[in-house]
PDB file of C-alpha atoms and ligand atoms in Angstrom:
ATOM      1  CA  MET A 818       7.565   5.371  15.965  1.00  0.00           C
ATOM      2  CA  PHE A 819       9.421   2.978  13.658  1.00  0.00           C
ATOM      3  CA  THR A 820      12.993   3.813  12.779  1.00  0.00           C
ATOM      4  CA  SER A 821      14.054   4.638   9.254  1.00  0.00           C
ATOM      5  CA  SER A 822      15.946   2.035   7.185  1.00  0.00           C
ATOM      6  CA  THR A 823      18.297   4.748   5.960  1.00  0.00           C
ATOM      7  CA  ARG A 824      19.224   5.700   9.534  1.00  0.00           C
ATOM      8  CA  ALA A 825      19.458   2.300  11.243  1.00  0.00           C
ATOM      9  CA  VAL A 826      19.693  -1.305  10.033  1.00  0.00           C
ATOM     10  CA  PRO A 827      16.396  -3.026  10.853  1.00  0.00           C
ATOM     11  CA  ASP A 828      16.363  -6.502  12.419  1.00  0.00           C
ATOM     12  CA  PRO A 829      16.313  -9.222   9.747  1.00  0.00           C
ATOM     13  CA  VAL A 830      12.965 -10.962   9.185  1.00  0.00           C
ATOM     14  CA  ARG A 831      12.142 -14.096   7.164  1.00  0.00           C
ATOM     15  CA  VAL A 832       8.492 -13.244   6.735  1.00  0.00           C
ATOM     16  CA  PRO A 833       7.926  -9.634   5.700  1.00  0.00           C
ATOM     17  CA  ARG A 834       6.252  -7.661   8.465  1.00  0.00           C
ATOM     18  CA  HIS A 835       4.838  -5.230   5.916  1.00  0.00           C
ATOM     19  CA  ILE A 836       3.857  -6.057   2.326  1.00  0.00           C
ATOM     20  CA  ALA A 837       2.785  -3.313  -0.091  1.00  0.00           C
ATOM     21  CA  ILE A 838       1.052  -4.315  -3.330  1.00  0.00           C
ATOM     22  CA  ILE A 839       0.211  -2.538  -6.587  1.00  0.00           C
ATOM     23  CA  MET A 840      -2.821  -4.537  -7.677  1.00  0.00           C
ATOM     24  CA  ASP A 841      -2.524  -4.140 -11.439  1.00  0.00           C
ATOM     25  CA  GLY A 842      -4.041  -5.952 -14.420  1.00  0.00           C
ATOM     26  CA  ASN A 843      -7.777  -5.944 -13.710  1.00  0.00           C
ATOM     27  CA  GLY A 844      -8.611  -4.347 -17.058  1.00  0.00           C
ATOM     28  CA  ARG A 845      -6.495  -6.787 -19.060  1.00  0.00           C
ATOM     29  CA  TRP A 846      -7.969  -9.722 -17.145  1.00  0.00           C
ATOM     30  CA  ALA A 847     -11.432  -8.593 -18.266  1.00  0.00           C
ATOM     31  CA  ASN A 848     -10.356  -7.762 -21.838  1.00  0.00           C
ATOM     32  CA  LYS A 849      -8.966 -11.264 -22.298  1.00  0.00           C
ATOM     33  CA  ARG A 850     -12.426 -12.602 -21.462  1.00  0.00           C
ATOM     34  CA  LEU A 851     -14.231 -10.040 -23.630  1.00  0.00           C
ATOM     35  CA  LEU A 852     -15.779  -8.618 -20.464  1.00  0.00           C
ATOM     36  CA  PRO A 853     -16.098  -4.944 -19.485  1.00  0.00           C
ATOM     37  CA  ARG A 854     -13.138  -3.625 -17.449  1.00  0.00           C
ATOM     38  CA  VAL A 855     -15.316  -3.345 -14.355  1.00  0.00           C
ATOM     39  CA  ALA A 856     -15.689  -7.145 -14.319  1.00  0.00           C
ATOM     40  CA  GLY A 857     -11.938  -7.270 -13.722  1.00  0.00           C
ATOM     41  CA  HIS A 858     -12.213  -4.788 -10.864  1.00  0.00           C
ATOM     42  CA  ARG A 859     -15.013  -6.873  -9.321  1.00  0.00           C
ATOM     43  CA  LYS A 860     -12.931 -10.027  -9.578  1.00  0.00           C
ATOM     44  CA  GLY A 861     -10.055  -8.024  -8.111  1.00  0.00           C
ATOM     45  CA  VAL A 862     -12.018  -7.563  -4.884  1.00  0.00           C
ATOM     46  CA  GLU A 863     -12.118 -11.358  -4.523  1.00  0.00           C
ATOM     47  CA  ALA A 864      -8.341 -11.471  -4.942  1.00  0.00           C
ATOM     48  CA  VAL A 865      -8.076  -8.907  -2.138  1.00  0.00           C
ATOM     49  CA  ARG A 866     -10.056 -11.204   0.175  1.00  0.00           C
ATOM     50  CA  ALA A 867      -7.828 -14.172  -0.670  1.00  0.00           C
ATOM     51  CA  THR A 868      -4.659 -12.101  -0.201  1.00  0.00           C
ATOM     52  CA  VAL A 869      -5.757 -10.771   3.186  1.00  0.00           C
ATOM     53  CA  ARG A 870      -6.492 -14.322   4.376  1.00  0.00           C
ATOM     54  CA  ALA A 871      -3.159 -15.578   3.073  1.00  0.00           C
ATOM     55  CA  ALA A 872      -1.235 -12.685   4.623  1.00  0.00           C
ATOM     56  CA  ILE A 873      -2.730 -13.464   8.021  1.00  0.00           C
ATOM     57  CA  GLY A 874      -1.808 -17.123   7.519  1.00  0.00           C
ATOM     58  CA  HIS A 875       1.831 -16.120   6.994  1.00  0.00           C
ATOM     59  CA  GLY A 876       1.857 -13.853  10.044  1.00  0.00           C
ATOM     60  CA  VAL A 877       2.245 -10.645   8.045  1.00  0.00           C
ATOM     61  CA  GLU A 878       1.473  -7.646  10.282  1.00  0.00           C
ATOM     62  CA  TYR A 879       0.807  -4.908   7.726  1.00  0.00           C
ATOM     63  CA  LEU A 880      -0.672  -5.200   4.243  1.00  0.00           C
ATOM     64  CA  THR A 881      -0.951  -2.056   2.134  1.00  0.00           C
ATOM     65  CA  LEU A 882      -2.911  -2.202  -1.132  1.00  0.00           C
ATOM     66  CA  PHE A 883      -2.911   0.417  -3.894  1.00  0.00           C
ATOM     67  CA  ALA A 884      -6.555   0.642  -4.956  1.00  0.00           C
ATOM     68  CA  PHE A 885      -6.748   4.024  -6.714  1.00  0.00           C
ATOM     69  CA  SER A 886      -3.924   6.394  -7.554  1.00  0.00           C
ATOM     70  CA  SER A 887      -4.077  10.169  -7.738  1.00  0.00           C
ATOM     71  CA  GLU A 888      -3.487   9.702 -11.488  1.00  0.00           C
ATOM     72  CA  ASN A 889      -6.400   7.267 -11.963  1.00  0.00           C
ATOM     73  CA  TRP A 890      -8.823  10.237 -12.203  1.00  0.00           C
ATOM     74  CA  ARG A 891      -7.505  10.514 -15.769  1.00  0.00           C
ATOM     75  CA  ARG A 892      -9.460   7.389 -16.724  1.00  0.00           C
ATOM     76  CA  PRO A 893     -12.777   7.607 -18.595  1.00  0.00           C
ATOM     77  CA  ALA A 894     -15.436   9.105 -16.304  1.00  0.00           C
ATOM     78  CA  ASP A 895     -17.614   5.998 -16.388  1.00  0.00           C
ATOM     79  CA  GLU A 896     -14.748   3.766 -15.203  1.00  0.00           C
ATOM     80  CA  VAL A 897     -13.968   6.202 -12.362  1.00  0.00           C
ATOM     81  CA  THR A 898     -17.643   6.221 -11.349  1.00  0.00           C
ATOM     82  CA  LEU A 899     -17.794   2.421 -11.360  1.00  0.00           C
ATOM     83  CA  LEU A 900     -14.586   2.199  -9.300  1.00  0.00           C
ATOM     84  CA  MET A 901     -16.082   4.596  -6.736  1.00  0.00           C
ATOM     85  CA  GLU A 902     -19.259   2.514  -6.555  1.00  0.00           C
ATOM     86  CA  LEU A 903     -17.230  -0.630  -6.113  1.00  0.00           C
ATOM     87  CA  PHE A 904     -15.167   1.014  -3.353  1.00  0.00           C
ATOM     88  CA  ALA A 905     -18.328   2.147  -1.530  1.00  0.00           C
ATOM     89  CA  ARG A 906     -19.873  -1.318  -1.800  1.00  0.00           C
ATOM     90  CA  ALA A 907     -16.696  -3.010  -0.603  1.00  0.00           C
ATOM     91  CA  LEU A 908     -16.614  -0.667   2.406  1.00  0.00           C
ATOM     92  CA  GLU A 909     -20.275  -1.420   3.186  1.00  0.00           C
ATOM     93  CA  GLN A 910     -19.882  -5.175   2.880  1.00  0.00           C
ATOM     94  CA  GLU A 911     -16.353  -5.958   3.986  1.00  0.00           C
ATOM     95  CA  VAL A 912     -15.564  -3.782   6.998  1.00  0.00           C
ATOM     96  CA  ALA A 913     -17.739  -5.784   9.409  1.00  0.00           C
ATOM     97  CA  LYS A 914     -16.012  -8.972   8.216  1.00  0.00           C
ATOM     98  CA  LEU A 915     -12.595  -7.399   8.663  1.00  0.00           C
ATOM     99  CA  HIS A 916     -13.580  -6.397  12.180  1.00  0.00           C
ATOM    100  CA  ALA A 917     -14.816  -9.924  12.962  1.00  0.00           C
ATOM    101  CA  SER A 918     -11.408 -11.212  11.826  1.00  0.00           C
ATOM    102  CA  GLY A 919      -9.564  -8.847  14.151  1.00  0.00           C
ATOM    103  CA  ILE A 920      -8.196  -6.699  11.313  1.00  0.00           C
ATOM    104  CA  ARG A 921      -7.424  -3.008  11.740  1.00  0.00           C
ATOM    105  CA  PHE A 922      -8.539  -1.068   8.670  1.00  0.00           C
ATOM    106  CA  ARG A 923      -6.918   2.145   7.467  1.00  0.00           C
ATOM    107  CA  VAL A 924      -7.139   4.298   4.367  1.00  0.00           C
ATOM    108  CA  VAL A 925      -4.301   6.545   3.180  1.00  0.00           C
ATOM    109  CA  GLY A 926      -4.644   9.147   0.450  1.00  0.00           C
ATOM    110  CA  ASP A 927      -6.430  12.423  -0.121  1.00  0.00           C
ATOM    111  CA  THR A 928      -9.959  11.283   0.720  1.00  0.00           C
ATOM    112  CA  SER A 929     -11.288  14.850   0.505  1.00  0.00           C
ATOM    113  CA  ARG A 930     -11.975  14.241  -3.188  1.00  0.00           C
ATOM    114  CA  PHE A 931     -14.332  11.310  -2.494  1.00  0.00           C
ATOM    115  CA  ASP A 932     -18.039  11.808  -1.987  1.00  0.00           C
ATOM    116  CA  ARG A 933     -19.444  12.058   1.509  1.00  0.00           C
ATOM    117  CA  ARG A 934     -20.791   8.519   1.649  1.00  0.00           C
ATOM    118  CA  ILE A 935     -17.307   7.071   1.056  1.00  0.00           C
ATOM    119  CA  ARG A 936     -15.674   9.458   3.535  1.00  0.00           C
ATOM    120  CA  GLU A 937     -18.193   8.456   6.199  1.00  0.00           C
ATOM    121  CA  LEU A 938     -17.720   4.742   5.545  1.00  0.00           C
ATOM    122  CA  VAL A 939     -13.945   5.141   5.759  1.00  0.00           C
ATOM    123  CA  ALA A 940     -14.120   7.074   9.036  1.00  0.00           C
ATOM    124  CA  GLU A 941     -16.566   4.541  10.475  1.00  0.00           C
ATOM    125  CA  GLY A 942     -14.465   1.571   9.389  1.00  0.00           C
ATOM    126  CA  GLU A 943     -11.280   3.065  10.802  1.00  0.00           C
ATOM    127  CA  ALA A 944     -12.947   3.893  14.117  1.00  0.00           C
ATOM    128  CA  THR A 945     -14.624   0.488  14.501  1.00  0.00           C
ATOM    129  CA  THR A 946     -11.454  -1.481  13.824  1.00  0.00           C
ATOM    130  CA  ALA A 947      -8.941   0.844  15.524  1.00  0.00           C
ATOM    131  CA  GLY A 948      -8.288  -1.501  18.450  1.00  0.00           C
ATOM    132  CA  ASN A 949      -7.669  -4.646  16.361  1.00  0.00           C
ATOM    133  CA  THR A 950      -4.192  -6.127  16.306  1.00  0.00           C
ATOM    134  CA  ARG A 951      -4.197  -9.159  13.978  1.00  0.00           C
ATOM    135  CA  LEU A 952      -3.311  -7.422  10.720  1.00  0.00           C
ATOM    136  CA  THR A 953      -3.338  -3.779   9.701  1.00  0.00           C
ATOM    137  CA  LEU A 954      -4.927  -3.582   6.253  1.00  0.00           C
ATOM    138  CA  THR A 955      -4.291  -0.240   4.590  1.00  0.00           C
ATOM    139  CA  VAL A 956      -6.025   0.741   1.377  1.00  0.00           C
ATOM    140  CA  ALA A 957      -4.324   3.525  -0.583  1.00  0.00           C
ATOM    141  CA  ALA A 958      -7.082   5.494  -2.293  1.00  0.00           C
ATOM    142  CA  ASN A 959      -6.514   8.723  -4.209  1.00  0.00           C
ATOM    143  CA  TYR A 960      -2.965   8.192  -3.017  1.00  0.00           C
ATOM    144  CA  GLY A 961       0.201   9.567  -4.575  1.00  0.00           C
ATOM    145  CA  GLY A 962       3.705   9.195  -3.160  1.00  0.00           C
ATOM    146  CA  ARG A 963       4.615  12.778  -4.023  1.00  0.00           C
ATOM    147  CA  TRP A 964       1.427  14.049  -2.426  1.00  0.00           C
ATOM    148  CA  ASP A 965       2.271  12.073   0.729  1.00  0.00           C
ATOM    149  CA  ILE A 966       5.725  13.670   1.009  1.00  0.00           C
ATOM    150  CA  ALA A 967       4.346  17.146   0.300  1.00  0.00           C
ATOM    151  CA  GLN A 968       1.535  16.846   2.861  1.00  0.00           C
ATOM    152  CA  ALA A 969       4.034  15.524   5.448  1.00  0.00           C
ATOM    153  CA  ALA A 970       6.307  18.533   4.870  1.00  0.00           C
ATOM    154  CA  ARG A 971       3.337  20.896   5.177  1.00  0.00           C
ATOM    155  CA  ALA A 972       2.222  19.244   8.429  1.00  0.00           C
ATOM    156  CA  TYR A 973       5.760  19.379   9.822  1.00  0.00           C
ATOM    157  CA  PHE A 974       6.138  23.097   9.117  1.00  0.00           C
ATOM    158  CA  ARG A 975       2.673  23.799  10.541  1.00  0.00           C
ATOM    159  CA  ALA A 976       3.759  22.120  13.787  1.00  0.00           C
ATOM    160  CA  HIS A 977       7.247  23.710  13.754  1.00  0.00           C
ATOM    161  CA  PRO A 978       6.953  27.195  12.253  1.00  0.00           C
ATOM    162  CA  GLU A 979      10.423  28.022  13.619  1.00  0.00           C
ATOM    163  CA  ALA A 980      11.857  25.442  11.193  1.00  0.00           C
ATOM    164  CA  LEU A 981      10.963  27.760   8.332  1.00  0.00           C
ATOM    165  CA  ALA A 982      13.645  30.195   9.490  1.00  0.00           C
ATOM    166  CA  ASP A 983      16.426  30.880   7.049  1.00  0.00           C
ATOM    167  CA  GLY A 984      19.230  28.361   7.410  1.00  0.00           C
ATOM    168  CA  ALA A 985      17.287  25.930   9.637  1.00  0.00           C
ATOM    169  CA  ALA A 986      18.213  22.310   8.902  1.00  0.00           C
ATOM    170  CA  LEU A 987      15.541  19.906   7.686  1.00  0.00           C
ATOM    171  CA  GLU A 988      16.392  16.272   8.398  1.00  0.00           C
ATOM    172  CA  PRO A 989      14.546  13.397   6.692  1.00  0.00           C
ATOM    173  CA  GLU A 990      13.640  12.125  10.158  1.00  0.00           C
ATOM    174  CA  ALA A 991      11.608  15.276  10.745  1.00  0.00           C
ATOM    175  CA  ILE A 992       9.313  14.491   7.812  1.00  0.00           C
ATOM    176  CA  GLU A 993       8.853  10.792   8.521  1.00  0.00           C
ATOM    177  CA  PRO A 994       6.428  10.974  11.458  1.00  0.00           C
ATOM    178  CA  TRP A 995       4.047  13.022   9.281  1.00  0.00           C
ATOM    179  CA  LEU A 996       3.811  10.570   6.397  1.00  0.00           C
ATOM    180  CA  THR A 997       0.355   9.014   6.109  1.00  0.00           C
ATOM    181  CA  THR A 998       1.775   5.537   6.866  1.00  0.00           C
ATOM    182  CA  ALA A 999       3.726   6.603   9.981  1.00  0.00           C
ATOM    183  CA  TYR A1000       1.884   3.982  12.066  1.00  0.00           C
ATOM    184  CA  ALA A1001       3.513   1.168  10.056  1.00  0.00           C
ATOM    185  CA  PRO A1002       7.111   0.052   9.612  1.00  0.00           C
ATOM    186  CA  GLU A1003       8.501   0.619   6.104  1.00  0.00           C
ATOM    187  CA  PRO A1004       7.410  -2.133   3.688  1.00  0.00           C
ATOM    188  CA  ASP A1005       9.788  -5.124   3.600  1.00  0.00           C
ATOM    189  CA  LEU A1006       8.310  -6.449   0.362  1.00  0.00           C
ATOM    190  CA  PHE A1007       6.733  -4.638  -2.579  1.00  0.00           C
ATOM    191  CA  ILE A1008       4.707  -6.675  -5.075  1.00  0.00           C
ATOM    192  CA  ARG A1009       3.375  -5.484  -8.415  1.00  0.00           C
ATOM    193  CA  THR A1010       1.141  -7.741 -10.484  1.00  0.00           C
ATOM    194  CA  GLY A1011       0.242  -7.247 -14.138  1.00  0.00           C
ATOM    195  CA  GLY A1012       3.757  -7.347 -15.582  1.00  0.00           C
ATOM    196  CA  GLU A1013       4.638  -3.630 -15.438  1.00  0.00           C
ATOM    197  CA  GLN A1014       7.835  -2.793 -13.597  1.00  0.00           C
ATOM    198  CA  ARG A1015       7.255   0.685 -12.208  1.00  0.00           C
ATOM    199  CA  ILE A1016       6.201   2.414  -8.984  1.00  0.00           C
ATOM    200  CA  SER A1017       3.416   4.564 -10.504  1.00  0.00           C
ATOM    201  CA  ASN A1018       3.749   7.156  -7.704  1.00  0.00           C
ATOM    202  CA  PHE A1019       3.035   4.623  -4.918  1.00  0.00           C
ATOM    203  CA  LEU A1020       4.956   4.817  -1.603  1.00  0.00           C
ATOM    204  CA  LEU A1021       7.991   6.748  -2.893  1.00  0.00           C
ATOM    205  CA  TRP A1022       9.571   7.593   0.441  1.00  0.00           C
ATOM    206  CA  GLN A1023       8.629   4.396   2.263  1.00  0.00           C
ATOM    207  CA  LEU A1024      10.055   2.028  -0.397  1.00  0.00           C
ATOM    208  CA  ALA A1025      13.628   3.331   0.014  1.00  0.00           C
ATOM    209  CA  TYR A1026      14.964  -0.083   1.135  1.00  0.00           C
ATOM    210  CA  THR A1027      12.066  -2.376   0.223  1.00  0.00           C
ATOM    211  CA  GLU A1028      12.603  -5.609  -1.753  1.00  0.00           C
ATOM    212  CA  PHE A1029      10.795  -5.516  -5.116  1.00  0.00           C
ATOM    213  CA  TYR A1030       8.900  -8.450  -6.634  1.00  0.00           C
ATOM    214  CA  PHE A1031       7.176  -8.317 -10.009  1.00  0.00           C
ATOM    215  CA  THR A1032       4.840 -10.940 -11.403  1.00  0.00           C
ATOM    216  CA  ASP A1033       3.070 -11.231 -14.770  1.00  0.00           C
ATOM    217  CA  LEU A1034      -0.004 -12.604 -13.012  1.00  0.00           C
ATOM    218  CA  LEU A1035      -2.955 -10.273 -13.461  1.00  0.00           C
ATOM    219  CA  TRP A1036      -4.359  -9.101 -10.122  1.00  0.00           C
ATOM    220  CA  PRO A1037      -7.657 -11.073 -10.338  1.00  0.00           C
ATOM    221  CA  ASP A1038      -5.538 -14.249 -10.670  1.00  0.00           C
ATOM    222  CA  PHE A1039      -3.396 -13.446  -7.612  1.00  0.00           C
ATOM    223  CA  ASP A1040      -4.018 -15.901  -4.792  1.00  0.00           C
ATOM    224  CA  GLU A1041      -2.553 -17.636  -1.766  1.00  0.00           C
ATOM    225  CA  ALA A1042       0.014 -19.544  -3.834  1.00  0.00           C
ATOM    226  CA  ALA A1043       1.122 -16.345  -5.561  1.00  0.00           C
ATOM    227  CA  LEU A1044       1.614 -14.584  -2.232  1.00  0.00           C
ATOM    228  CA  GLY A1045       3.518 -17.614  -0.989  1.00  0.00           C
ATOM    229  CA  ALA A1046       5.854 -17.441  -4.005  1.00  0.00           C
ATOM    230  CA  ALA A1047       6.542 -13.752  -3.372  1.00  0.00           C
ATOM    231  CA  ILE A1048       7.293 -14.374   0.300  1.00  0.00           C
ATOM    232  CA  GLU A1049       9.566 -17.267  -0.654  1.00  0.00           C
ATOM    233  CA  SER A1050      11.483 -15.000  -3.013  1.00  0.00           C
ATOM    234  CA  PHE A1051      11.797 -12.431  -0.221  1.00  0.00           C
ATOM    235  CA  ALA A1052      13.099 -15.024   2.246  1.00  0.00           C
ATOM    236  CA  ALA A1053      15.924 -15.982  -0.140  1.00  0.00           C
ATOM    237  CA  ARG A1054      17.272 -12.437  -0.466  1.00  0.00           C
ATOM    238  CA  GLU A1055      20.037 -10.754   1.439  1.00  0.00           C
ATOM    239  CA  ARG A1056      19.140  -7.256   2.556  1.00  0.00           C
ATOM    240  CA  ARG A1057      22.256  -5.200   3.191  1.00  0.00           C
ATOM    241  CA  PHE A1058      20.978  -1.672   3.931  1.00  0.00           C
ATOM    242  CA  GLY A1059      24.244  -0.220   2.682  1.00  0.00           C
ATOM    243  CA  GLN A1060      26.502  -2.673   4.501  1.00  0.00           C
ATOM    244  CA  THR A1061      28.744  -5.327   2.948  1.00  0.00           C
ATOM    245  CA  GLY A1062      27.721  -8.970   2.744  1.00  0.00           C
ATOM    246  CA  GLU A1063      30.448  -9.788   5.287  1.00  0.00           C
ATOM    247  CA  GLN A1064      28.982  -7.360   7.779  1.00  0.00           C
ATOM    248  CA  VAL A1065      25.509  -8.824   7.255  1.00  0.00           C
ATOM    249  CA  HIS A1066      26.867 -12.330   7.954  1.00  0.00           C
ATOM    250  CA  GLY A1067      28.477 -11.094  11.132  1.00  0.00           C
ATOM    251  CA  ASN A1068      32.073 -11.724   9.969  1.00  0.00           C
ATOM    252  CA  VAL A1069      33.046  -8.097  10.361  1.00  0.00           C
ATOM    253  CA  ALA A1070      32.267  -5.703  13.160  1.00  0.00           C
TER     254      ALA A1070
HETATM  255  C1  LIG B1677      -5.592  -1.990 -11.500  1.00  0.00           C
HETATM  256  O1  LIG B1677      -5.967  -2.580 -12.700  1.00  0.00           O
HETATM  257  C2  LIG B1677      -6.765  -1.340 -10.804  1.00  0.00           C
HETATM  258  C3  LIG B1677      -6.764   0.116 -10.793  1.00  0.00           C
HETATM  259  C4  LIG B1677      -5.802   0.882 -11.243  1.00  0.00           C
HETATM  260  C5  LIG B1677      -7.941   0.758 -10.242  1.00  0.00           C
HETATM  261  P1  LIG B1677      -6.034  -1.754 -14.055  1.00  0.00           P
HETATM  262  O2  LIG B1677      -7.403  -1.205 -14.194  1.00  0.00           O
HETATM  263  O3  LIG B1677      -4.949  -0.764 -14.112  1.00  0.00           O
HETATM  264  O4  LIG B1677      -5.804  -2.899 -15.108  1.00  0.00           O
HETATM  265  P2  LIG B1677      -4.960  -2.809 -16.456  1.00  0.00           P
HETATM  266  O5  LIG B1677      -3.591  -2.326 -16.103  1.00  0.00           O
HETATM  267  O6  LIG B1677      -5.684  -1.849 -17.353  1.00  0.00           O
HETATM  268  O7  LIG B1677      -4.977  -4.196 -16.981  1.00  0.00           O
HETATM  269  C1  LIG B1678      -1.336   1.784 -10.408  1.00  0.00           C
HETATM  270  O1  LIG B1678      -1.874   1.116 -11.506  1.00  0.00           O
HETATM  271  C2  LIG B1678      -2.419   2.195  -9.482  1.00  0.00           C
HETATM  272  C3  LIG B1678      -3.211   1.122  -8.896  1.00  0.00           C
HETATM  273  C4  LIG B1678      -3.026  -0.163  -8.987  1.00  0.00           C
HETATM  274  C5  LIG B1678      -4.301   1.583  -8.082  1.00  0.00           C
HETATM  275  P1  LIG B1678      -2.072   1.830 -12.920  1.00  0.00           P
HETATM  276  O2  LIG B1678      -2.549   0.786 -13.852  1.00  0.00           O
HETATM  277  O3  LIG B1678      -2.921   3.035 -12.777  1.00  0.00           O
HETATM  278  O4  LIG B1678      -0.580   2.278 -13.270  1.00  0.00           O
HETATM  279  P2  LIG B1678       0.039   2.846 -14.632  1.00  0.00           P
HETATM  280  O5  LIG B1678      -0.749   4.033 -15.004  1.00  0.00           O
HETATM  281  O6  LIG B1678      -0.077   1.755 -15.646  1.00  0.00           O
HETATM  282  O7  LIG B1678       1.462   3.140 -14.299  1.00  0.00           O
HETATM  283 MG1  LIG B1679      -3.037  -0.815 -14.841  1.00  0.00          MG
END
């Protein structure tokens, strides 16, 4: 189990071990070209491939991509249907390639709302790639940060019914192992493309001490150079985790 950044100061890293990305701007990319929004989503899959390759090149260990939020069901039904089809096709076509590249594949989110075909492909992909160690690629699908915290609390109380007793203390550390991303360290770097500067109910708990990076690039235009720029920005930052700069530099005990 990885320790919490609010409980202990993690070891400094120059290359983020875990990068979490909100892949935003597919629709605008397509609109600019007078194409249907789905063309942007299709092009977005190519940007995912490029980003995965680039992340491996940098030695990143965990890459977590927001593909569909719990709020995205509010979109027009035909866009939701097309996104589901695209997700199914990507699972069919990409998982074998991920496996061949030594990538462990995971999905986080409430997958119970997806149709059976998608749920089967997810389970298959996770099982096939479970032993791989090169990069853990997590796709967040029907994911919401508040849902994640709520389901973790539910799971904790199911396992520890005595903790429901009046006056029992509930520490943040008790919840953490039940979060859907408990197999990964907390993200070091958060990237959002598309120019918006918000979390949109992504990894609310896990981003407590993550470095944020926003770019106006639309997701289909995101590539190796763009990831490199984000990692460069990360490397130039000083993470203090509540300490003073002097403490971080080792001048003070
Ligand atoms: C992100 O791109 C992909 C999903 C949310 C599925 P958008 O579809 O949100 O693109 P914009 O923000 O409308 O440009
Ligand atoms: C966030 O993007 C979700 C994904 C990228 C999957 P949205 O485009 O849905 O976010 P909002 O609604 O503009 O905040
Ligand atoms: Mg958007």
